[in-house]
Short mmCIF file of C-alpha atoms in Angstrom, two decimals:
data_model
loop_
_atom_site.label_atom_id
_atom_site.label_comp_id
_atom_site.label_asym_id
_atom_site.label_seq_id
_atom_site.Cartn_x
_atom_site.Cartn_y
_atom_site.Cartn_z
CA MET A 1 -74.23 -24.33 -44.57
CA GLY A 2 -76.58 -23.08 -41.88
CA ARG A 3 -76.15 -19.90 -39.88
CA ALA A 4 -75.13 -21.86 -36.78
CA SER A 5 -72.43 -23.71 -38.73
CA GLN A 6 -71.05 -20.42 -40.11
CA VAL A 7 -70.81 -18.92 -36.58
CA ALA A 8 -69.06 -22.04 -35.26
CA MET A 9 -66.51 -21.98 -38.10
CA LEU A 10 -65.81 -18.26 -37.49
CA TRP A 11 -65.11 -18.86 -33.77
CA ALA A 12 -62.81 -21.73 -34.65
CA LEU A 13 -60.75 -19.49 -36.97
CA VAL A 14 -60.48 -16.75 -34.29
CA LEU A 15 -59.28 -19.22 -31.64
CA ALA A 16 -56.76 -20.79 -33.98
CA SER A 17 -55.33 -17.40 -34.98
CA SER A 18 -55.06 -16.26 -31.34
CA ARG A 19 -53.16 -19.43 -30.39
CA ALA A 20 -50.78 -18.91 -33.29
CA LEU A 21 -50.03 -15.36 -32.14
CA ALA A 22 -49.60 -16.24 -28.50
CA PHE A 23 -47.66 -19.52 -28.79
CA PRO A 24 -45.65 -19.74 -32.02
CA MET A 25 -44.58 -23.21 -33.03
CA PRO A 26 -40.90 -23.86 -32.20
CA GLN A 27 -38.41 -24.51 -35.00
CA PRO A 28 -37.06 -28.02 -35.30
CA PRO A 29 -33.64 -28.47 -33.68
CA ASP A 30 -31.83 -28.55 -37.01
CA ALA A 31 -33.67 -25.58 -38.50
CA GLY A 32 -31.58 -22.48 -39.19
CA THR A 33 -32.37 -18.88 -38.36
CA PRO A 34 -32.66 -16.32 -41.12
CA ALA A 35 -29.59 -14.10 -41.37
CA ASP A 36 -31.68 -10.94 -41.15
CA ALA A 37 -33.70 -12.08 -38.14
CA GLU A 38 -33.39 -9.93 -35.00
CA PRO A 39 -31.72 -11.81 -32.13
CA ALA A 40 -33.87 -12.60 -29.12
CA ARG A 41 -33.51 -10.07 -26.26
CA ALA A 42 -34.79 -12.12 -23.32
CA GLU A 43 -34.51 -15.76 -22.47
CA ALA A 44 -36.66 -17.83 -20.18
CA ALA A 45 -35.88 -17.54 -16.50
CA PRO A 46 -34.13 -20.49 -14.87
CA ASP A 47 -37.33 -21.62 -13.23
CA GLY A 48 -39.22 -21.53 -16.52
CA GLY A 49 -41.08 -18.32 -15.66
CA VAL A 50 -40.89 -14.87 -17.16
CA PRO A 51 -37.45 -13.16 -17.01
CA SER A 52 -37.18 -10.50 -14.32
CA MET A 53 -36.74 -6.81 -15.07
CA ALA A 54 -33.16 -7.02 -13.83
CA GLN A 55 -32.41 -9.81 -16.30
CA GLU A 56 -34.00 -7.90 -19.15
CA ALA A 57 -32.11 -4.70 -18.26
CA THR A 58 -28.81 -6.56 -18.11
CA GLU A 59 -29.41 -8.38 -21.37
CA SER A 60 -30.51 -5.22 -23.14
CA GLU A 61 -27.11 -3.67 -22.45
CA GLU A 62 -25.16 -6.56 -23.97
CA PRO A 63 -23.75 -5.92 -27.44
CA GLU A 64 -25.66 -7.61 -30.22
CA PRO A 65 -23.76 -10.35 -32.07
CA PRO A 66 -22.66 -9.61 -35.63
CA THR A 67 -25.19 -10.63 -38.29
CA THR A 68 -22.50 -11.55 -40.83
CA GLU A 69 -19.44 -13.71 -40.80
CA ALA A 70 -17.16 -10.65 -41.15
CA LYS A 71 -14.77 -10.05 -38.21
CA PRO A 72 -15.47 -7.03 -35.99
CA GLU A 73 -13.51 -3.94 -36.94
CA GLU A 74 -10.38 -3.64 -34.81
CA VAL A 75 -9.32 -0.34 -33.25
CA PRO A 76 -5.80 0.58 -34.38
CA GLY A 77 -3.32 -0.01 -31.58
CA ALA A 78 -5.83 -1.72 -29.28
CA LEU A 79 -4.46 -4.54 -27.12
CA ILE A 80 -7.84 -5.91 -26.06
CA ASP A 81 -9.44 -8.87 -27.76
CA PRO A 82 -12.72 -7.53 -29.25
CA ASP A 83 -14.45 -10.78 -28.30
CA LEU A 84 -13.84 -10.13 -24.59
CA THR A 85 -16.55 -8.03 -23.00
CA GLY A 86 -17.73 -7.16 -19.52
CA ILE A 87 -15.71 -6.72 -16.33
CA VAL A 88 -14.38 -9.24 -13.82
CA MET A 89 -14.96 -8.99 -10.06
CA LYS A 90 -11.87 -10.36 -8.32
CA ALA A 91 -11.14 -11.47 -4.79
CA GLY A 92 -7.44 -12.11 -5.35
CA PRO A 93 -4.56 -11.14 -7.64
CA ALA A 94 -5.53 -10.26 -11.19
CA THR A 95 -4.44 -12.44 -14.11
CA GLU A 96 -3.54 -11.40 -17.64
CA GLU A 97 -6.99 -12.52 -18.78
CA ASP A 98 -8.58 -10.27 -16.13
CA LEU A 99 -6.59 -7.32 -17.43
CA LYS A 100 -7.82 -7.97 -20.96
CA ARG A 101 -11.43 -7.87 -19.82
CA GLY A 102 -10.97 -5.25 -17.12
CA TYR A 103 -11.29 -6.06 -13.42
CA VAL A 104 -12.11 -4.57 -10.04
CA THR A 105 -11.05 -6.10 -6.74
CA PHE A 106 -11.75 -5.46 -3.08
CA ARG A 107 -9.62 -6.80 -0.26
CA GLY A 108 -9.35 -6.12 3.41
CA ARG A 109 -7.36 -6.79 6.56
CA ILE A 110 -8.74 -6.66 10.07
CA LYS A 111 -5.99 -6.40 12.69
CA VAL A 112 -6.41 -6.03 16.43
CA ASP A 113 -3.43 -5.60 18.78
CA LEU A 114 -3.17 -5.77 22.53
CA ASN A 115 -0.11 -3.74 23.57
CA TYR A 116 1.30 -4.17 27.06
CA ASP A 117 4.12 -1.78 28.01
CA PHE A 118 6.28 -2.91 30.93
CA ARG A 119 7.96 0.52 30.94
CA PRO A 120 6.52 3.87 29.81
CA ILE A 121 6.64 4.98 26.17
CA GLU A 122 4.74 7.96 24.83
CA ASN A 123 3.44 6.30 21.67
CA GLU A 124 1.01 3.69 23.00
CA GLU A 125 0.11 2.24 19.60
CA ASP A 126 3.34 2.11 17.54
CA PHE A 127 6.65 1.15 19.09
CA VAL A 128 8.80 4.21 18.28
CA PRO A 129 12.08 4.28 20.27
CA ALA A 130 12.33 8.05 19.63
CA SER A 131 9.19 8.46 21.78
CA ILE A 132 10.75 6.82 24.85
CA PRO A 133 10.73 9.43 27.65
CA VAL A 134 14.14 10.07 29.21
CA GLY A 135 14.14 11.14 32.85
CA SER A 136 10.34 11.16 32.95
CA SER A 137 8.27 10.79 36.10
CA LEU A 138 6.02 8.26 34.32
CA ARG A 139 5.97 4.93 36.13
CA GLY A 140 4.27 1.57 35.89
CA PRO A 141 2.94 -0.62 33.08
CA ASN A 142 0.28 0.36 30.58
CA LEU A 143 -2.28 -1.56 28.48
CA ASN A 144 -3.65 -0.47 25.09
CA PHE A 145 -5.96 -2.01 22.48
CA ASN A 146 -5.48 -0.90 18.89
CA ALA A 147 -7.37 -1.75 15.67
CA LYS A 148 -6.05 1.15 13.57
CA GLN A 149 -3.92 -1.10 11.38
CA SER A 150 -7.05 -2.59 9.80
CA ARG A 151 -7.00 -1.67 6.13
CA LEU A 152 -9.20 -1.68 3.02
CA PHE A 153 -7.92 -2.06 -0.53
CA PHE A 154 -9.73 -1.16 -3.77
CA GLU A 155 -8.21 -1.70 -7.18
CA GLY A 156 -9.20 -1.80 -10.83
CA GLY A 157 -7.30 -2.40 -14.03
CA LYS A 158 -7.43 -2.88 -17.77
CA LEU A 159 -4.95 -3.21 -20.60
CA SER A 160 -4.18 -0.11 -22.66
CA MET A 161 -1.89 0.92 -25.50
CA LEU A 162 0.81 1.83 -22.93
CA GLY A 163 0.43 -1.32 -20.83
CA PRO A 164 -1.69 -2.25 -17.80
CA LEU A 165 -3.74 0.66 -16.46
CA ILE A 166 -4.14 0.26 -12.69
CA GLY A 167 -6.01 2.39 -10.18
CA HIS A 168 -5.43 1.69 -6.48
CA VAL A 169 -6.91 3.14 -3.28
CA SER A 170 -6.20 1.86 0.23
CA ALA A 171 -7.03 3.33 3.60
CA ASP A 172 -6.58 2.57 7.29
CA PHE A 173 -7.75 4.16 10.54
CA TYR A 174 -4.72 6.19 11.61
CA GLY A 175 -6.39 9.53 10.92
CA GLU A 176 -6.70 12.09 13.69
CA GLY A 177 -10.08 12.96 15.10
CA SER A 178 -12.36 12.79 18.09
CA SER A 179 -12.79 9.03 17.61
CA GLY A 180 -9.04 8.47 17.76
CA GLY A 181 -9.20 6.34 14.63
CA ASP A 182 -10.61 8.26 11.69
CA PHE A 183 -10.35 6.98 8.12
CA ARG A 184 -7.01 7.92 6.52
CA VAL A 185 -5.81 7.58 2.95
CA TYR A 186 -2.91 5.13 3.00
CA GLU A 187 -2.11 4.91 -0.71
CA VAL A 188 -3.90 6.27 -3.75
CA TYR A 189 -2.36 6.14 -7.21
CA ALA A 190 -2.88 5.40 -10.87
CA ALA A 191 -0.27 3.61 -12.95
CA VAL A 192 -0.13 2.98 -16.67
CA GLY A 193 2.86 1.09 -17.98
CA PRO A 194 6.00 2.64 -16.41
CA PHE A 195 4.21 5.86 -15.32
CA LEU A 196 2.71 6.39 -11.86
CA ALA A 197 0.99 9.36 -10.24
CA GLY A 198 -0.43 9.54 -6.74
CA ARG A 199 0.50 8.85 -3.12
CA LYS A 200 2.77 5.87 -2.55
CA TRP A 201 5.86 4.76 -0.66
CA SER A 202 8.85 6.90 -1.57
CA THR A 203 11.23 5.72 -4.29
CA PHE A 204 13.99 6.36 -1.71
CA MET A 205 13.30 3.13 0.18
CA GLY A 206 13.01 -0.63 -0.37
CA LEU A 207 9.44 -1.78 0.10
CA GLU A 208 9.82 -5.51 -0.52
CA SER A 209 12.57 -5.96 2.07
CA ILE A 210 10.57 -4.56 5.03
CA PRO A 211 10.48 -7.23 7.78
CA ASP A 212 7.05 -8.62 8.73
CA THR A 213 6.80 -7.27 12.28
CA LEU A 214 3.48 -7.25 14.09
CA ASP A 215 4.16 -3.67 15.15
CA PHE A 216 3.13 -1.19 12.46
CA GLN A 217 6.23 1.00 12.85
CA GLY A 218 8.96 -1.57 12.28
CA PRO A 219 12.59 -0.70 13.07
CA GLY A 220 12.96 3.00 13.80
CA SER A 221 16.12 3.18 11.70
CA MET A 222 14.20 2.15 8.56
CA LEU A 223 13.44 4.58 5.73
CA ALA A 224 9.66 4.88 5.78
CA ALA A 225 7.79 7.70 4.05
CA ARG A 226 4.74 7.92 1.77
CA ARG A 227 4.71 10.83 -0.64
CA GLU A 228 2.60 12.28 -3.41
CA MET A 229 4.69 11.76 -6.53
CA LEU A 230 5.12 11.55 -10.28
CA ARG A 231 7.27 8.54 -11.16
CA TYR A 232 8.70 6.91 -14.24
CA GLY A 233 9.92 3.35 -13.76
CA PRO A 234 10.71 1.18 -16.78
CA THR A 235 11.77 -2.45 -16.37
CA LEU A 236 14.77 -3.48 -18.47
CA GLY A 237 14.95 -7.24 -18.11
CA PRO A 238 15.90 -7.97 -14.48
CA LEU A 239 16.70 -4.27 -13.86
CA LEU A 240 14.10 -1.82 -12.57
CA VAL A 241 14.93 1.87 -13.05
CA GLN A 242 12.87 4.50 -11.20
CA VAL A 243 12.98 8.30 -11.15
CA SER A 244 10.41 10.36 -9.27
CA LEU A 245 9.46 13.90 -8.29
CA GLU A 246 8.05 13.77 -4.77
CA ARG A 247 6.25 16.13 -2.45
CA PRO A 248 8.77 17.84 -0.16
CA GLN A 249 7.86 17.79 3.53
CA PRO A 250 10.61 19.77 5.28
CA ASP A 251 11.05 19.18 9.00
CA LEU A 252 13.05 22.15 10.28
CA THR A 253 14.04 23.51 13.69
CA LEU A 254 13.62 27.31 13.52
CA LEU A 255 14.49 30.04 15.99
CA ASP A 256 10.95 31.44 16.15
CA ASP A 257 8.09 29.41 14.68
CA GLU A 258 5.80 32.46 14.71
CA ALA A 259 8.21 34.71 12.82
CA GLU A 260 9.77 32.17 10.45
CA GLU A 261 8.37 29.65 8.03
CA ALA A 262 9.65 26.73 5.92
CA ARG A 263 9.15 26.87 2.16
CA THR A 264 9.09 24.20 -0.56
CA PRO A 265 10.37 25.77 -3.79
CA MET A 266 11.42 22.45 -5.38
CA PRO A 267 10.22 18.83 -5.27
CA ASP A 268 12.39 16.11 -3.79
CA VAL A 269 14.06 14.12 -6.57
CA SER A 270 14.54 10.39 -5.98
CA GLY A 271 16.05 7.68 -8.13
CA ALA A 272 16.60 3.95 -7.70
CA LEU A 273 18.09 0.91 -9.42
CA GLU A 274 16.82 -2.52 -8.41
CA TRP A 275 18.21 -5.81 -9.70
CA ASP A 276 15.80 -8.74 -9.46
CA PHE A 277 17.29 -12.23 -9.06
CA GLY A 278 13.83 -13.80 -9.06
CA GLU A 279 11.69 -15.49 -6.38
CA GLY A 280 12.09 -12.94 -3.58
CA ARG A 281 15.69 -11.98 -4.21
CA ASN A 282 16.77 -8.45 -5.08
CA VAL A 283 19.26 -5.68 -4.39
CA ARG A 284 18.21 -2.02 -4.51
CA ALA A 285 20.25 1.19 -4.43
CA ALA A 286 18.56 4.58 -4.18
CA GLY A 287 19.31 8.25 -3.68
CA VAL A 288 17.46 11.48 -2.96
CA ALA A 289 18.19 15.19 -3.37
CA ARG A 290 16.26 17.91 -1.49
CA TRP A 291 16.16 21.70 -1.26
CA LEU A 292 15.31 23.01 2.22
CA THR A 293 14.31 26.67 2.47
CA TYR A 294 13.10 29.02 5.16
CA TYR A 295 12.34 32.74 5.26
CA ALA A 296 11.47 35.32 7.89
CA LEU A 297 7.92 36.64 7.70
CA ASP A 298 9.18 40.22 8.06
CA GLY A 299 11.35 39.72 4.96
CA GLY A 300 14.60 40.12 6.85
CA SER A 301 16.38 36.82 6.28
CA GLU A 302 16.19 33.56 4.36
CA ASP A 303 18.38 30.63 3.34
CA THR A 304 18.36 27.43 1.24
CA VAL A 305 20.45 24.33 1.81
CA THR A 306 20.69 21.05 -0.07
CA GLY A 307 19.88 17.72 1.54
CA TRP A 308 20.92 14.38 0.13
CA GLY A 309 20.92 10.70 0.99
CA VAL A 310 21.93 7.29 -0.32
CA MET A 311 20.53 3.87 0.54
CA LEU A 312 21.30 0.21 -0.15
CA ASN A 313 19.07 -2.68 0.79
CA GLY A 314 18.60 -6.28 -0.18
CA LEU A 315 16.30 -9.26 0.22
CA TRP A 316 17.18 -12.94 -0.07
CA THR A 317 14.70 -15.82 0.09
CA TRP A 318 15.81 -19.45 0.33
CA LYS A 319 13.81 -21.56 -2.11
CA ARG A 320 14.07 -24.78 -0.12
CA ASN A 321 12.51 -23.64 3.15
CA GLY A 322 11.10 -20.15 2.46
CA TRP A 323 13.32 -18.38 5.00
CA ARG A 324 13.98 -14.67 4.29
CA ALA A 325 16.85 -12.34 5.20
CA SER A 326 16.72 -8.59 4.61
CA GLY A 327 18.79 -5.55 5.44
CA GLN A 328 19.12 -1.83 4.76
CA VAL A 329 21.78 0.81 5.34
CA HIS A 330 21.48 4.53 4.66
CA TYR A 331 23.51 7.68 5.12
CA GLY A 332 22.82 11.30 4.34
CA SER A 333 22.25 14.84 5.48
CA GLY A 334 18.90 16.58 5.60
CA ILE A 335 16.79 13.40 5.23
CA GLY A 336 15.36 13.09 8.74
CA THR A 337 11.76 13.23 7.55
CA TYR A 338 12.33 9.98 5.59
CA ILE A 339 13.51 8.02 8.66
CA GLY A 340 11.09 6.44 11.12
CA ASP A 341 12.68 7.66 14.37
CA LEU A 342 13.72 11.11 13.06
CA ALA A 343 10.43 12.10 11.42
CA GLY A 344 8.84 14.92 13.41
CA GLN A 345 12.04 15.69 15.37
CA GLY A 346 12.89 18.82 13.34
CA LEU A 347 16.18 17.28 12.23
CA ASP A 348 16.17 17.83 8.48
CA ALA A 349 17.94 21.14 9.09
CA VAL A 350 18.46 23.58 11.97
CA LEU A 351 18.42 27.37 11.82
CA VAL A 352 21.57 28.11 13.82
CA ALA A 353 21.45 31.90 13.20
CA PRO A 354 19.28 34.28 11.15
CA GLY A 355 19.95 33.52 7.50
CA ARG A 356 21.93 30.35 8.22
CA LEU A 357 20.44 26.84 7.91
CA GLU A 358 22.50 23.70 8.62
CA THR A 359 21.45 20.21 7.54
CA VAL A 360 21.69 17.35 10.05
CA ALA A 361 23.57 14.19 9.06
CA SER A 362 22.44 10.70 10.08
CA PHE A 363 23.35 7.05 9.66
CA GLY A 364 21.19 3.98 10.16
CA PHE A 365 20.78 0.32 9.36
CA TYR A 366 18.68 -2.71 10.17
CA GLY A 367 18.92 -6.46 9.60
CA GLY A 368 16.11 -8.98 9.70
CA LEU A 369 15.72 -12.76 9.61
CA GLU A 370 12.36 -14.43 9.00
CA PRO A 371 12.42 -18.19 9.60
CA GLN A 372 9.57 -20.26 8.18
CA TRP A 373 9.51 -23.04 10.77
CA THR A 374 6.63 -24.96 9.22
CA GLU A 375 3.87 -24.27 6.71
CA TRP A 376 1.78 -22.64 9.44
CA LEU A 377 4.44 -21.35 11.88
CA ALA A 378 6.89 -18.47 11.24
CA SER A 379 8.93 -15.81 13.05
CA THR A 380 10.60 -12.44 12.44
CA PHE A 381 13.70 -11.15 14.25
CA VAL A 382 14.98 -7.59 13.65
CA TYR A 383 17.69 -5.30 14.99
CA GLY A 384 17.95 -1.64 14.02
CA TYR A 385 20.39 1.16 14.88
CA LEU A 386 20.16 4.90 14.16
CA GLU A 387 22.54 7.75 15.01
CA VAL A 388 22.50 11.51 14.48
CA LEU A 389 25.98 12.55 13.35
CA SER A 390 27.64 15.87 14.29
CA PRO A 391 24.45 17.72 15.26
CA PRO A 392 24.63 21.54 15.42
CA ALA A 393 25.88 22.83 18.77
CA SER A 394 22.81 25.04 19.13
CA LEU A 395 20.52 22.03 19.72
CA PRO A 396 19.51 21.35 23.36
CA GLY A 397 20.90 18.35 25.23
CA THR A 398 17.51 16.62 25.17
CA THR A 399 17.69 16.24 21.38
CA LEU A 400 17.75 12.66 20.06
CA LYS A 401 21.26 11.23 19.50
CA ARG A 402 20.75 7.50 18.82
CA THR A 403 18.22 4.68 19.10
CA HIS A 404 18.32 0.89 19.27
CA TYR A 405 15.47 -1.41 18.22
CA LEU A 406 15.14 -5.14 18.81
CA SER A 407 12.10 -7.32 18.14
CA GLY A 408 11.15 -10.98 17.82
CA ASN A 409 7.83 -12.65 17.18
CA LEU A 410 6.07 -15.95 16.64
CA LYS A 411 3.17 -16.12 14.14
CA VAL A 412 0.71 -18.99 13.79
CA ARG A 413 -1.50 -19.27 10.71
CA PRO A 414 -4.00 -22.12 11.26
CA MET A 415 -5.70 -21.21 7.98
CA ARG A 416 -4.68 -19.19 4.95
CA SER A 417 -6.65 -16.07 5.88
CA PHE A 418 -6.21 -15.95 9.66
CA GLU A 419 -3.13 -15.38 11.81
CA LEU A 420 -2.31 -15.14 15.52
CA GLY A 421 0.96 -13.77 16.82
CA ALA A 422 2.97 -12.56 19.80
CA GLU A 423 5.88 -10.10 19.60
CA LEU A 424 8.33 -8.78 22.18
CA LEU A 425 10.02 -5.42 21.47
CA PHE A 426 12.90 -3.61 23.17
CA GLY A 427 13.90 -0.03 22.44
CA ARG A 428 16.48 2.38 23.81
CA ARG A 429 16.84 6.14 23.32
CA GLN A 430 19.89 8.24 24.10
CA ASN A 431 20.01 12.05 24.00
CA LEU A 432 22.85 14.42 23.10
CA ASP A 433 23.62 14.99 26.77
CA GLY A 434 24.18 11.25 27.32
CA ALA A 435 20.96 10.60 29.25
CA ALA A 436 19.16 7.43 28.12
CA ASP A 437 16.21 5.18 28.87
CA HIS A 438 14.56 2.09 27.44
CA ALA A 439 11.14 0.54 26.94
CA LEU A 440 9.77 -3.00 26.68
CA ARG A 441 6.49 -3.97 24.98
CA LEU A 442 4.56 -7.20 24.45
CA ILE A 443 2.10 -7.36 21.55
CA LEU A 444 -0.61 -9.99 21.14
CA SER A 445 -2.05 -9.66 17.65
CA THR A 446 -4.70 -11.14 15.37
CA ARG A 447 -4.81 -10.61 11.60
CA PHE A 448 -7.70 -11.65 9.36
CA PHE A 449 -7.37 -11.29 5.58
CA TYR A 450 -10.31 -11.34 3.18
#
């Protein structure tokens, strides 16, 4: 073989070996893979090109499949299928399968209201009969736009040894600030099985039976309070049992706000029993006990009184047409801060003399009917009544005595996630001295859910 032939053969061997290294021959379709072979890390991109760095980074974090036929080792007590990995991004309610994998969800509601007051009322955004001015020089109608009811919801969950582990954060724009609509925490809590910790609607109320009014406030006689709490609530068949320790927020009328101060030595204790009849039908009974304390800053006097309250509410939904009826009645003493129209009025208890607090009794109820006229047309009609019973004689005549609330609306939902509505509200306030006045408001509202 000549020198030229030897050089040519050498170049041929080099080229052949380089092709073998760069482009290995594929295995036939029926060829197996050795058990000890390392699994491939990156696959071809969809367009046939080289996988991107993002694809490679994602794939490199995936757990490698087992190299034997043995089942993965199970963690004692674990409720999660070891074959389920990753996390699910949800746009709607989570399913049991989502809980097994773990899920996060984001939802929102954009709500814009146009409020037109035919008669003056101090709260221009929420229709609160307690804020109706009596004997005021205010005159004429008033127009207000409000988007504060828009709300954001964030939630995540996963199964655990104690049951579903859920974390929830929601916020709206009712916070105070220079903008008049700062971000405000609405609810924030974590729940695992029957245990809950965080800020949520008080156990001393019925959440499911609240009528769907376009106004954020709802009937002023309704129990409505969100509290930081620790709650235990097991479900025993159709019966839900709840007991909670809640943040006390005393609302007292003192003789001298600069020389006296309210104290919170004990949490409010709430308990409830709710019987579920299924498909939007339930009855709930609840109670609360409170300890209201004040002391003088100079150390001269102090006193503690006990507040208490009981509540009964119910919800009934007709299966055939989807109509709903709801109602609530409550009675107690020292529970003003839990009631829509009494919150902020200083009517939990009144300091009638140094060292002597007296709780204030109250009674209230509401009833609501929500017809579902068609699949896309519905209404809500509500009447509420609240009265302060036997108030201390030391209170001025301008103190709230009773309120009436009446509302009716028509809601049109042309598509599942969008709603238009109009609501007419009437409210009346009467003071201890007998003086009274009323207000009338029209709300035009849009709600968009996503």
